[in-house]
mmCIF file of C-alpha atoms and ligand atoms in Angstrom:
data_model
loop_
_atom_site.group_PDB
_atom_site.id
_atom_site.type_symbol
_atom_site.label_atom_id
_atom_site.label_comp_id
_atom_site.label_asym_id
_atom_site.label_seq_id
_atom_site.Cartn_x
_atom_site.Cartn_y
_atom_site.Cartn_z
ATOM 1 C CA UNK A 335 155.246 104.467 187.578
ATOM 2 C CA UNK A 336 156.158 107.755 186.017
ATOM 3 C CA UNK A 337 154.040 110.206 184.149
ATOM 4 C CA UNK A 338 156.273 112.693 182.610
ATOM 5 C CA UNK A 339 157.188 114.437 179.510
ATOM 6 C CA UNK A 340 159.699 112.762 177.292
ATOM 7 C CA UNK A 341 160.430 115.546 174.830
ATOM 8 C CA UNK A 342 161.016 114.203 171.382
ATOM 9 C CA UNK A 343 160.014 110.707 172.378
ATOM 10 C CA UNK A 344 157.737 108.817 170.067
ATOM 11 C CA UNK A 345 154.090 109.217 170.856
ATOM 12 C CA UNK A 346 152.712 107.439 173.896
ATOM 13 C CA UNK A 347 152.129 103.757 173.867
ATOM 14 C CA UNK A 348 148.777 102.898 172.419
ATOM 15 C CA UNK A 349 146.211 101.381 174.766
ATOM 16 C CA UNK A 350 147.048 97.786 175.680
ATOM 17 C CA UNK A 351 146.193 95.311 172.997
ATOM 18 C CA UNK A 352 143.767 92.593 173.980
ATOM 19 C CA UNK A 353 145.300 89.195 174.629
ATOM 20 C CA UNK A 354 143.922 86.193 172.888
ATOM 21 C CA UNK A 355 141.812 85.388 175.945
ATOM 22 C CA UNK A 356 142.230 83.551 179.193
ATOM 23 C CA UNK A 357 140.382 80.377 178.386
ATOM 24 C CA UNK A 358 137.550 79.169 180.537
ATOM 25 C CA UNK A 359 135.925 81.895 182.597
ATOM 26 C CA UNK A 360 136.751 81.551 186.266
ATOM 27 C CA UNK A 361 133.772 80.142 188.155
ATOM 28 C CA UNK A 362 132.609 82.527 190.822
ATOM 29 C CA UNK A 363 133.933 81.558 194.229
ATOM 30 C CA UNK A 364 131.623 81.995 197.203
ATOM 31 C CA UNK A 365 131.376 85.480 198.685
ATOM 32 C CA UNK A 366 129.954 87.632 195.959
ATOM 33 C CA UNK A 367 132.546 87.108 193.218
ATOM 34 C CA UNK A 368 129.719 87.040 190.679
ATOM 35 C CA UNK A 369 129.461 90.778 191.299
ATOM 36 C CA UNK A 370 133.190 91.152 191.051
ATOM 37 C CA UNK A 371 135.006 93.496 188.698
ATOM 38 C CA UNK A 372 138.223 91.511 189.080
ATOM 39 C CA UNK A 373 138.752 87.914 190.154
ATOM 40 C CA UNK A 374 142.143 86.230 190.187
ATOM 41 C CA UNK A 375 142.853 82.635 191.113
ATOM 42 C CA UNK A 376 146.336 81.501 192.022
ATOM 43 C CA UNK A 377 147.766 84.289 189.903
ATOM 44 C CA UNK A 378 151.540 83.922 189.903
ATOM 45 C CA UNK A 379 154.449 85.582 188.138
ATOM 46 C CA UNK A 380 157.922 84.178 188.330
ATOM 47 C CA UNK A 381 160.455 86.219 186.391
ATOM 48 C CA UNK A 382 163.233 84.591 184.428
ATOM 49 C CA UNK A 383 165.816 85.058 187.149
ATOM 50 C CA UNK A 384 163.595 82.930 189.387
ATOM 51 C CA UNK A 385 162.176 85.852 191.326
ATOM 52 C CA UNK A 386 158.535 85.276 192.313
ATOM 53 C CA UNK A 387 157.029 88.758 192.056
ATOM 54 C CA UNK A 388 153.427 87.617 192.632
ATOM 55 C CA UNK A 389 152.657 84.411 194.446
ATOM 56 C CA UNK A 390 149.290 82.606 194.142
ATOM 57 C CA UNK A 391 147.140 85.711 194.311
ATOM 58 C CA UNK A 392 143.401 85.186 194.922
ATOM 59 C CA UNK A 393 141.828 88.581 194.609
ATOM 60 C CA UNK A 394 138.149 89.540 194.494
ATOM 61 C CA UNK A 395 137.413 93.174 193.698
ATOM 62 C CA UNK A 396 133.702 93.988 194.154
ATOM 63 C CA UNK A 397 131.999 96.016 191.451
ATOM 64 C CA UNK A 398 131.423 99.608 192.492
ATOM 65 C CA UNK A 399 134.284 99.612 194.980
ATOM 66 C CA UNK A 400 137.258 101.904 195.180
ATOM 67 C CA UNK A 401 139.737 99.142 195.817
ATOM 68 C CA UNK A 402 143.106 100.043 197.269
ATOM 69 C CA UNK A 403 145.866 97.653 196.277
ATOM 70 C CA UNK A 404 148.273 98.383 199.052
ATOM 71 C CA UNK A 405 151.814 97.245 199.561
ATOM 72 C CA UNK A 406 155.339 98.504 200.096
ATOM 73 C CA UNK A 407 157.570 99.087 197.086
ATOM 74 C CA UNK A 408 158.488 95.827 195.412
ATOM 75 C CA UNK A 409 155.551 93.868 196.861
ATOM 76 C CA UNK A 410 154.213 92.936 193.426
ATOM 77 C CA UNK A 411 151.553 95.557 192.733
ATOM 78 C CA UNK A 412 152.731 96.683 189.311
ATOM 79 C CA UNK A 413 153.366 93.127 188.161
ATOM 80 C CA UNK A 414 149.828 92.175 189.208
ATOM 81 C CA UNK A 415 148.348 95.150 187.368
ATOM 82 C CA UNK A 416 150.351 94.309 184.263
ATOM 83 C CA UNK A 417 149.023 90.754 184.401
ATOM 84 C CA UNK A 418 145.468 92.041 184.819
ATOM 85 C CA UNK A 419 145.863 94.119 181.673
ATOM 86 C CA UNK A 420 147.480 91.415 179.576
ATOM 87 C CA UNK A 421 150.809 93.286 179.467
ATOM 88 C CA UNK A 422 152.629 90.458 181.258
ATOM 89 C CA UNK A 423 151.822 86.782 180.873
ATOM 90 C CA UNK A 424 151.206 85.018 184.188
ATOM 91 C CA UNK A 425 153.388 82.031 184.986
ATOM 92 C CA UNK A 426 150.250 80.329 186.317
ATOM 93 C CA UNK A 427 146.770 81.106 187.563
ATOM 94 C CA UNK A 428 143.883 82.967 185.995
ATOM 95 C CA UNK A 429 142.393 86.429 186.023
ATOM 96 C CA UNK A 430 139.014 87.616 184.914
ATOM 97 C CA UNK A 431 137.828 91.193 184.523
ATOM 98 C CA UNK A 432 134.149 92.229 184.486
ATOM 99 C CA UNK A 433 133.019 88.613 184.456
ATOM 100 C CA UNK A 434 134.269 87.887 180.941
ATOM 101 C CA UNK A 435 137.563 86.791 179.384
ATOM 102 C CA UNK A 436 140.264 89.424 179.227
ATOM 103 C CA UNK A 437 140.063 90.225 175.521
ATOM 104 C CA UNK A 438 136.360 90.918 175.831
ATOM 105 C CA UNK A 439 136.743 93.023 178.974
ATOM 106 C CA UNK A 440 139.652 95.268 177.995
ATOM 107 C CA UNK A 441 137.679 97.783 175.889
ATOM 108 C CA UNK A 442 135.682 98.601 179.036
ATOM 109 C CA UNK A 443 138.793 98.948 181.163
ATOM 110 C CA UNK A 444 140.726 102.200 181.428
ATOM 111 C CA UNK A 445 144.259 101.950 182.732
ATOM 112 C CA UNK A 446 147.097 104.117 183.865
ATOM 113 C CA UNK A 447 150.197 101.997 184.317
ATOM 114 C CA UNK A 448 153.256 103.624 182.896
ATOM 115 C CA UNK A 449 151.844 107.082 182.417
ATOM 116 C CA UNK A 450 151.443 108.093 178.784
ATOM 117 C CA UNK A 451 154.224 110.339 177.521
ATOM 118 C CA UNK A 452 152.607 113.574 176.397
ATOM 119 C CA UNK A 453 154.104 116.141 174.039
ATOM 120 C CA UNK A 454 154.961 119.261 176.034
ATOM 121 C CA UNK A 455 154.328 121.642 173.134
ATOM 122 C CA UNK A 456 150.870 120.300 172.326
ATOM 123 C CA UNK A 457 147.717 121.242 174.179
ATOM 124 C CA UNK A 458 145.989 118.781 176.471
ATOM 125 C CA UNK A 459 143.302 118.381 173.814
ATOM 126 C CA UNK A 460 145.748 117.706 170.984
ATOM 127 C CA UNK A 461 147.682 115.247 173.119
ATOM 128 C CA UNK A 462 144.482 113.313 173.800
ATOM 129 C CA UNK A 463 143.511 113.415 170.126
ATOM 130 C CA UNK A 464 146.849 111.821 169.265
ATOM 131 C CA UNK A 465 146.411 109.302 172.029
ATOM 132 C CA UNK A 466 142.912 108.471 170.818
ATOM 133 C CA UNK A 467 144.146 108.104 167.226
ATOM 134 C CA UNK A 468 146.556 105.388 168.391
ATOM 135 C CA UNK A 469 143.620 103.270 169.568
ATOM 136 C CA UNK A 470 142.619 101.229 166.573
ATOM 137 C CA UNK A 471 139.299 100.299 168.164
ATOM 138 C CA UNK A 472 138.214 103.959 168.444
ATOM 139 C CA UNK A 473 136.109 105.543 165.695
ATOM 140 C CA UNK A 474 138.060 108.578 164.362
ATOM 141 C CA UNK A 475 134.825 110.352 163.391
ATOM 142 C CA UNK A 476 133.855 110.728 167.044
ATOM 143 C CA UNK A 477 137.329 111.471 168.394
ATOM 144 C CA UNK A 478 136.636 115.144 169.168
ATOM 145 C CA UNK A 479 133.540 114.358 171.208
ATOM 146 C CA UNK A 480 135.352 111.588 173.085
ATOM 147 C CA UNK A 481 138.269 113.845 173.899
ATOM 148 C CA UNK A 482 136.002 116.726 174.955
ATOM 149 C CA UNK A 483 134.017 114.415 177.224
ATOM 150 C CA UNK A 484 137.168 112.971 178.815
ATOM 151 C CA UNK A 485 138.641 116.439 179.401
ATOM 152 C CA UNK A 486 135.373 117.592 180.907
ATOM 153 C CA UNK A 487 135.243 114.563 183.159
ATOM 154 C CA UNK A 488 138.622 115.304 184.714
ATOM 155 C CA UNK A 489 137.930 119.028 185.022
ATOM 156 C CA UNK A 490 140.282 120.126 182.251
ATOM 157 C CA UNK A 491 137.707 121.488 179.779
ATOM 158 C CA UNK A 492 138.744 125.078 180.445
ATOM 159 C CA UNK A 493 142.455 124.243 180.121
ATOM 160 C CA UNK A 494 142.029 121.996 177.069
ATOM 161 C CA UNK A 495 143.779 124.444 174.731
ATOM 162 C CA UNK A 496 146.717 125.110 177.050
ATOM 163 C CA UNK A 497 150.058 123.536 176.271
ATOM 164 C CA UNK A 498 150.870 120.472 178.322
ATOM 165 C CA UNK A 499 154.084 122.029 179.601
ATOM 166 C CA UNK A 500 152.056 124.779 181.276
ATOM 167 C CA UNK A 501 150.003 122.219 183.206
ATOM 168 C CA UNK A 502 150.603 121.721 186.916
ATOM 169 C CA UNK A 503 151.578 118.231 188.138
ATOM 170 C CA UNK A 504 147.978 117.578 189.154
ATOM 171 C CA UNK A 505 146.669 118.691 185.764
ATOM 172 C CA UNK A 506 149.180 116.437 184.013
ATOM 173 C CA UNK A 507 148.039 113.461 186.004
ATOM 174 C CA UNK A 508 144.395 114.353 185.423
ATOM 175 C CA UNK A 509 145.151 114.416 181.695
ATOM 176 C CA UNK A 510 146.686 110.947 182.018
ATOM 177 C CA UNK A 511 143.496 109.780 183.712
ATOM 178 C CA UNK A 512 141.475 111.439 180.944
ATOM 179 C CA UNK A 513 143.463 109.318 178.478
ATOM 180 C CA UNK A 514 142.318 106.244 180.404
ATOM 181 C CA UNK A 515 138.723 107.471 180.219
ATOM 182 C CA UNK A 516 138.502 108.006 176.478
ATOM 183 C CA UNK A 517 136.032 105.183 176.045
ATOM 184 C CA UNK A 518 133.073 104.190 178.187
ATOM 185 C CA UNK A 519 134.698 102.385 181.110
ATOM 186 C CA UNK A 520 133.336 100.090 183.763
ATOM 187 C CA UNK A 521 136.684 99.578 185.446
ATOM 188 C CA UNK A 522 139.589 101.927 185.914
ATOM 189 C CA UNK A 523 142.976 100.496 186.943
ATOM 190 C CA UNK A 524 145.482 103.037 188.211
ATOM 191 C CA UNK A 525 149.040 102.212 189.250
ATOM 192 C CA UNK A 526 150.199 104.629 191.964
ATOM 193 C CA UNK A 527 148.404 107.623 190.418
ATOM 194 C CA UNK A 528 149.576 110.068 193.096
ATOM 195 C CA UNK A 529 153.216 109.025 192.990
ATOM 196 C CA UNK A 530 155.481 112.005 192.466
ATOM 197 C CA UNK A 531 152.705 114.572 192.787
ATOM 198 C CA UNK A 532 152.856 117.604 195.036
ATOM 199 C CA UNK A 533 150.246 117.867 197.815
ATOM 200 C CA UNK A 534 147.882 119.924 195.640
ATOM 201 C CA UNK A 535 148.169 117.457 192.742
ATOM 202 C CA UNK A 536 147.624 114.575 195.141
ATOM 203 C CA UNK A 537 144.434 116.189 196.448
ATOM 204 C CA UNK A 538 143.183 116.782 192.901
ATOM 205 C CA UNK A 539 143.777 113.202 191.846
ATOM 206 C CA UNK A 540 142.220 111.716 194.992
ATOM 207 C CA UNK A 541 139.146 113.906 194.545
ATOM 208 C CA UNK A 542 138.893 112.903 190.900
ATOM 209 C CA UNK A 543 139.076 109.204 191.759
ATOM 210 C CA UNK A 544 136.205 109.638 194.210
ATOM 211 C CA UNK A 545 134.155 111.471 191.574
ATOM 212 C CA UNK A 546 134.758 108.784 188.972
ATOM 213 C CA UNK A 547 133.771 106.106 191.477
ATOM 214 C CA UNK A 548 130.620 108.041 192.374
ATOM 215 C CA UNK A 549 129.594 107.712 188.721
ATOM 216 C CA UNK A 550 129.607 103.942 189.138
ATOM 217 C CA UNK A 551 133.030 103.037 187.748
ATOM 218 C CA UNK A 552 134.945 100.464 189.796
ATOM 219 C CA UNK A 553 138.377 101.869 190.573
ATOM 220 C CA UNK A 554 141.316 99.597 191.341
ATOM 221 C CA UNK A 555 144.143 101.773 192.564
ATOM 222 C CA UNK A 556 147.564 100.724 193.795
ATOM 223 C CA UNK A 557 149.346 102.680 196.466
ATOM 224 C CA UNK A 558 152.186 102.300 198.915
ATOM 225 C CA UNK A 559 150.534 104.841 201.216
ATOM 226 C CA UNK A 560 148.334 103.471 203.964
ATOM 227 C CA UNK A 561 146.825 106.854 204.741
ATOM 228 C CA UNK A 562 145.903 107.370 201.109
ATOM 229 C CA UNK A 563 144.042 104.077 200.918
ATOM 230 C CA UNK A 564 142.249 104.866 204.180
ATOM 231 C CA UNK A 565 141.085 108.214 202.814
ATOM 232 C CA UNK A 566 140.070 107.145 199.361
ATOM 233 C CA UNK A 567 139.045 103.516 199.297
ATOM 234 C CA UNK A 568 136.067 101.407 200.318
ATOM 235 C CA UNK A 569 138.010 98.146 200.087
ATOM 236 C CA UNK A 570 141.634 97.116 200.173
ATOM 237 C CA UNK A 571 144.016 94.250 199.637
ATOM 238 C CA UNK A 572 147.326 94.253 201.420
ATOM 239 C CA UNK A 573 150.342 92.771 199.653
ATOM 240 C CA UNK A 574 153.658 91.860 201.143
ATOM 241 C CA UNK A 575 156.540 90.288 199.254
ATOM 242 C CA UNK A 576 154.297 89.098 196.429
ATOM 243 C CA UNK A 577 151.695 87.544 198.700
ATOM 244 C CA UNK A 578 148.238 88.702 199.660
ATOM 245 C CA UNK A 579 148.103 89.323 203.393
ATOM 246 C CA UNK A 580 144.454 90.379 203.655
ATOM 247 C CA UNK A 581 141.571 91.768 201.609
ATOM 248 C CA UNK A 582 138.080 93.056 202.260
ATOM 249 C CA UNK A 583 136.142 96.193 203.048
ATOM 250 C CA UNK A 584 138.046 98.677 205.173
ATOM 251 C CA UNK A 585 135.502 98.221 207.952
ATOM 252 C CA UNK A 586 135.860 94.442 207.700
ATOM 253 C CA UNK A 587 139.648 94.609 207.757
ATOM 254 C CA UNK A 588 139.580 96.773 210.847
ATOM 255 C CA UNK A 589 136.882 94.729 212.556
ATOM 256 C CA UNK A 590 139.374 92.150 213.735
ATOM 257 C CA UNK A 591 141.177 94.859 215.655
ATOM 258 C CA UNK A 592 139.915 95.896 219.078
ATOM 259 C CA UNK A 593 139.566 99.655 219.584
ATOM 260 C CA UNK A 594 141.762 101.324 222.189
ATOM 261 C CA UNK A 595 140.914 103.995 224.695
ATOM 262 C CA UNK A 596 143.201 106.943 225.382
ATOM 263 C CA UNK A 597 142.824 108.687 228.729
ATOM 264 C CA UNK A 598 144.527 112.023 229.329
ATOM 265 C CA UNK A 599 145.224 112.434 233.033
ATOM 266 C CA UNK A 600 147.895 113.570 235.464
ATOM 267 C CA UNK A 601 147.153 110.398 237.513
ATOM 268 C CA UNK A 602 148.608 107.890 235.071
ATOM 269 C CA UNK A 603 149.505 105.223 237.639
ATOM 270 C CA UNK A 604 146.066 105.215 239.229
ATOM 271 C CA UNK A 605 144.307 105.348 235.854
ATOM 272 C CA UNK A 606 146.354 102.389 234.591
ATOM 273 C CA UNK A 607 145.451 100.387 237.709
ATOM 274 C CA UNK A 608 141.727 101.111 237.341
ATOM 275 C CA UNK A 609 141.735 100.147 233.675
ATOM 276 C CA UNK A 610 143.575 96.884 234.408
ATOM 277 C CA UNK A 611 141.099 96.061 237.162
ATOM 278 C CA UNK A 612 138.257 96.660 234.703
ATOM 279 C CA UNK A 613 139.692 94.008 232.402
ATOM 280 C CA UNK A 614 141.239 96.228 229.768
ATOM 281 C CA UNK A 615 144.341 94.696 228.173
ATOM 282 C CA UNK A 616 147.630 95.976 226.866
ATOM 283 C CA UNK A 617 147.632 98.990 229.210
ATOM 284 C CA UNK A 618 150.367 101.542 228.477
ATOM 285 C CA UNK A 619 151.063 104.434 230.825
ATOM 286 C CA UNK A 620 152.818 107.328 229.112
ATOM 287 C CA UNK A 621 153.471 111.007 229.695
ATOM 288 C CA UNK A 622 150.116 112.383 230.892
ATOM 289 C CA UNK A 623 148.133 109.635 229.200
ATOM 290 C CA UNK A 624 147.205 105.994 229.461
ATOM 291 C CA UNK A 625 146.121 103.858 226.541
ATOM 292 C CA UNK A 626 144.559 100.421 226.685
ATOM 293 C CA UNK A 627 142.743 97.898 224.548
ATOM 294 C CA UNK A 628 139.028 98.223 225.339
ATOM 295 C CA UNK A 629 138.139 94.543 224.856
ATOM 296 C CA UNK A 630 134.426 94.260 225.699
ATOM 297 C CA UNK A 631 134.346 97.221 228.066
ATOM 298 C CA UNK A 632 132.322 100.261 226.973
ATOM 299 C CA UNK A 633 134.351 103.463 226.975
ATOM 300 C CA UNK A 634 131.681 105.292 228.990
ATOM 301 C CA UNK A 635 131.861 102.585 231.658
ATOM 302 C CA UNK A 636 135.640 102.916 231.838
ATOM 303 C CA UNK A 637 135.215 106.679 232.133
ATOM 304 C CA UNK A 638 132.689 106.355 234.979
ATOM 305 C CA UNK A 639 134.970 103.942 236.848
ATOM 306 C CA UNK A 640 137.981 106.233 236.458
ATOM 307 C CA UNK A 641 136.039 109.185 237.832
ATOM 308 C CA UNK A 642 134.659 107.062 240.681
ATOM 309 C CA UNK A 643 138.205 106.054 241.610
ATOM 310 C CA UNK A 644 139.116 109.732 241.849
ATOM 311 C CA UNK A 645 141.185 109.867 238.664
ATOM 312 C CA UNK A 646 141.230 113.369 237.164
ATOM 313 C CA UNK A 647 140.234 112.696 233.558
ATOM 314 C CA UNK A 648 141.157 115.556 231.231
ATOM 315 C CA UNK A 649 140.137 113.787 228.100
ATOM 316 C CA UNK A 650 139.056 110.384 226.905
ATOM 317 C CA UNK A 651 138.965 109.154 223.330
ATOM 318 C CA UNK A 652 138.282 105.863 221.621
ATOM 319 C CA UNK A 653 140.954 105.203 219.007
ATOM 320 C CA UNK A 654 139.717 103.094 216.128
ATOM 321 C CA UNK A 655 142.311 100.758 214.637
ATOM 322 C CA UNK A 656 143.969 101.941 211.457
ATOM 323 C CA UNK A 657 144.969 99.898 208.444
ATOM 324 C CA UNK A 658 148.487 100.132 209.771
ATOM 325 C CA UNK A 659 147.372 98.375 212.959
ATOM 326 C CA UNK A 660 145.835 95.648 210.781
ATOM 327 C CA UNK A 661 149.031 95.332 208.786
ATOM 328 C CA UNK A 662 151.202 95.147 211.891
ATOM 329 C CA UNK A 663 148.864 92.610 213.470
ATOM 330 C CA UNK A 664 148.911 90.411 210.374
ATOM 331 C CA UNK A 665 152.584 90.570 209.582
ATOM 332 C CA UNK A 666 154.240 91.483 212.873
ATOM 333 C CA UNK A 667 155.996 94.258 210.982
ATOM 334 C CA UNK A 668 155.565 97.973 210.495
ATOM 335 C CA UNK A 669 154.590 99.319 207.118
ATOM 336 C CA UNK A 670 157.873 100.655 205.801
ATOM 337 C CA UNK A 671 156.630 103.801 204.144
ATOM 338 C CA UNK A 672 155.659 107.238 205.215
ATOM 339 C CA UNK A 673 152.180 108.642 204.972
HETATM 340 N N1 LIG B 433 160.819 92.423 184.583
HETATM 341 C C1 LIG B 433 161.234 91.999 185.773
HETATM 342 N N2 LIG B 433 162.222 91.085 185.876
HETATM 343 C C2 LIG B 433 162.644 90.636 187.076
HETATM 344 N N3 LIG B 433 162.132 91.018 188.257
HETATM 345 C C3 LIG B 433 161.147 91.942 188.233
HETATM 346 C C4 LIG B 433 160.644 92.477 186.992
HETATM 347 N N4 LIG B 433 159.645 93.352 187.285
HETATM 348 C C5 LIG B 433 159.544 93.378 188.631
HETATM 349 N N5 LIG B 433 160.440 92.533 189.192
HETATM 350 C C6 LIG B 433 160.603 92.282 190.636
HETATM 351 O O1 LIG B 433 159.382 91.806 191.142
HETATM 352 C C7 LIG B 433 159.128 92.336 192.430
HETATM 353 C C8 LIG B 433 157.785 93.051 192.438
HETATM 354 O O2 LIG B 433 157.893 94.228 191.647
HETATM 355 P P1 LIG B 433 156.665 95.185 191.333
HETATM 356 O O3 LIG B 433 157.175 96.305 190.477
HETATM 357 O O4 LIG B 433 155.534 94.387 190.848
HETATM 358 O O5 LIG B 433 156.333 95.721 192.779
HETATM 359 P P2 LIG B 433 155.506 97.001 193.217
HETATM 360 O O6 LIG B 433 154.775 96.614 194.439
HETATM 361 O O7 LIG B 433 154.737 97.537 192.074
HETATM 362 O O8 LIG B 433 156.648 98.005 193.607
HETATM 363 P P3 LIG B 433 156.948 99.471 193.049
HETATM 364 O O9 LIG B 433 155.896 100.331 193.633
HETATM 365 O O10 LIG B 433 158.318 99.738 193.591
HETATM 366 O O11 LIG B 433 156.913 99.350 191.541
HETATM 367 C C9 LIG B 433 160.286 93.250 192.767
HETATM 368 O O12 LIG B 433 161.192 92.550 193.566
HETATM 369 C C10 LIG B 433 160.885 93.552 191.421
HETATM 370 O O13 LIG B 433 162.269 93.788 191.531
#
């Protein structure tokens, strides 16, 4: 996904046109899908060359969640998002947004897929006015109010009259999100919204996503950054090579992983022996520290036993599993991106 200026390019693509509908609404599967903002069933996209970009995807995105759609580059995130928005026709399977057929839902869905191309010499406000004018469902008489509200919502009210080219990367991306928020939205779908941003811009966009979610909008956001999803999201789905590896709340995803204890000590050999004797598993003795899987042993009990055995404990910490641990556990592979 890119969000950049294409000087002289024709004005940005208008908001996605509704498809003719997806047929019968998908019946709610068990597990709260009735309250879902997005439900897909067997959603599949096979491109003409035979490449299966998305393979039988069953996704349930709870309303009110900030849902991280996580996967390495090429794992099928953008293709899924394009299918959700009716920009790509699925080869098979169904998708339902906001509990109604796609055409009905799309006016309540804001999206940032390929970032809109803004004119560098126009102000943020004028760019949004042009963007709004391209939406044939929007009432031109209320365009100014809509644009002002969207700019205010992303914190650009004070910079509304500034030319786009003077905007920082973060401001540019916030303007793109403002474009997705021109109407009243229940669901916001963002494809890699922090991609290509500097650290400041990334912080701005992450903070904005949290604010929008706090107002009750469900946010579905794709990312190839594990750390980003951990910081920003309440729920996540993990994709790998077009397939869904896992989905759920972050707490639920991590729950299958046993926490580890890390003991800082000069007596690594003795500490490792004590921990093994206590029943801790997967004990690793390193330079000045021992780590082990806690299993059912309470950390304070392990600490007391170490001290009783005469181990000099300099520090002891319980390390909660990360999403990366979950990913590695599920796939046997590392997540091939940096944080
Ligand atoms: N129009 C297309 N024709 C053929 N293959 C495609 C097309 N679009 C995507 N693909 C392939 O489908 C797979 C999934 O791509 P997709 O862009 O959905 O992944 P992604 O997770 O969004 O990755 P990225 O973050 O790199 O865009 C990739 O192997 C890609 O090369």
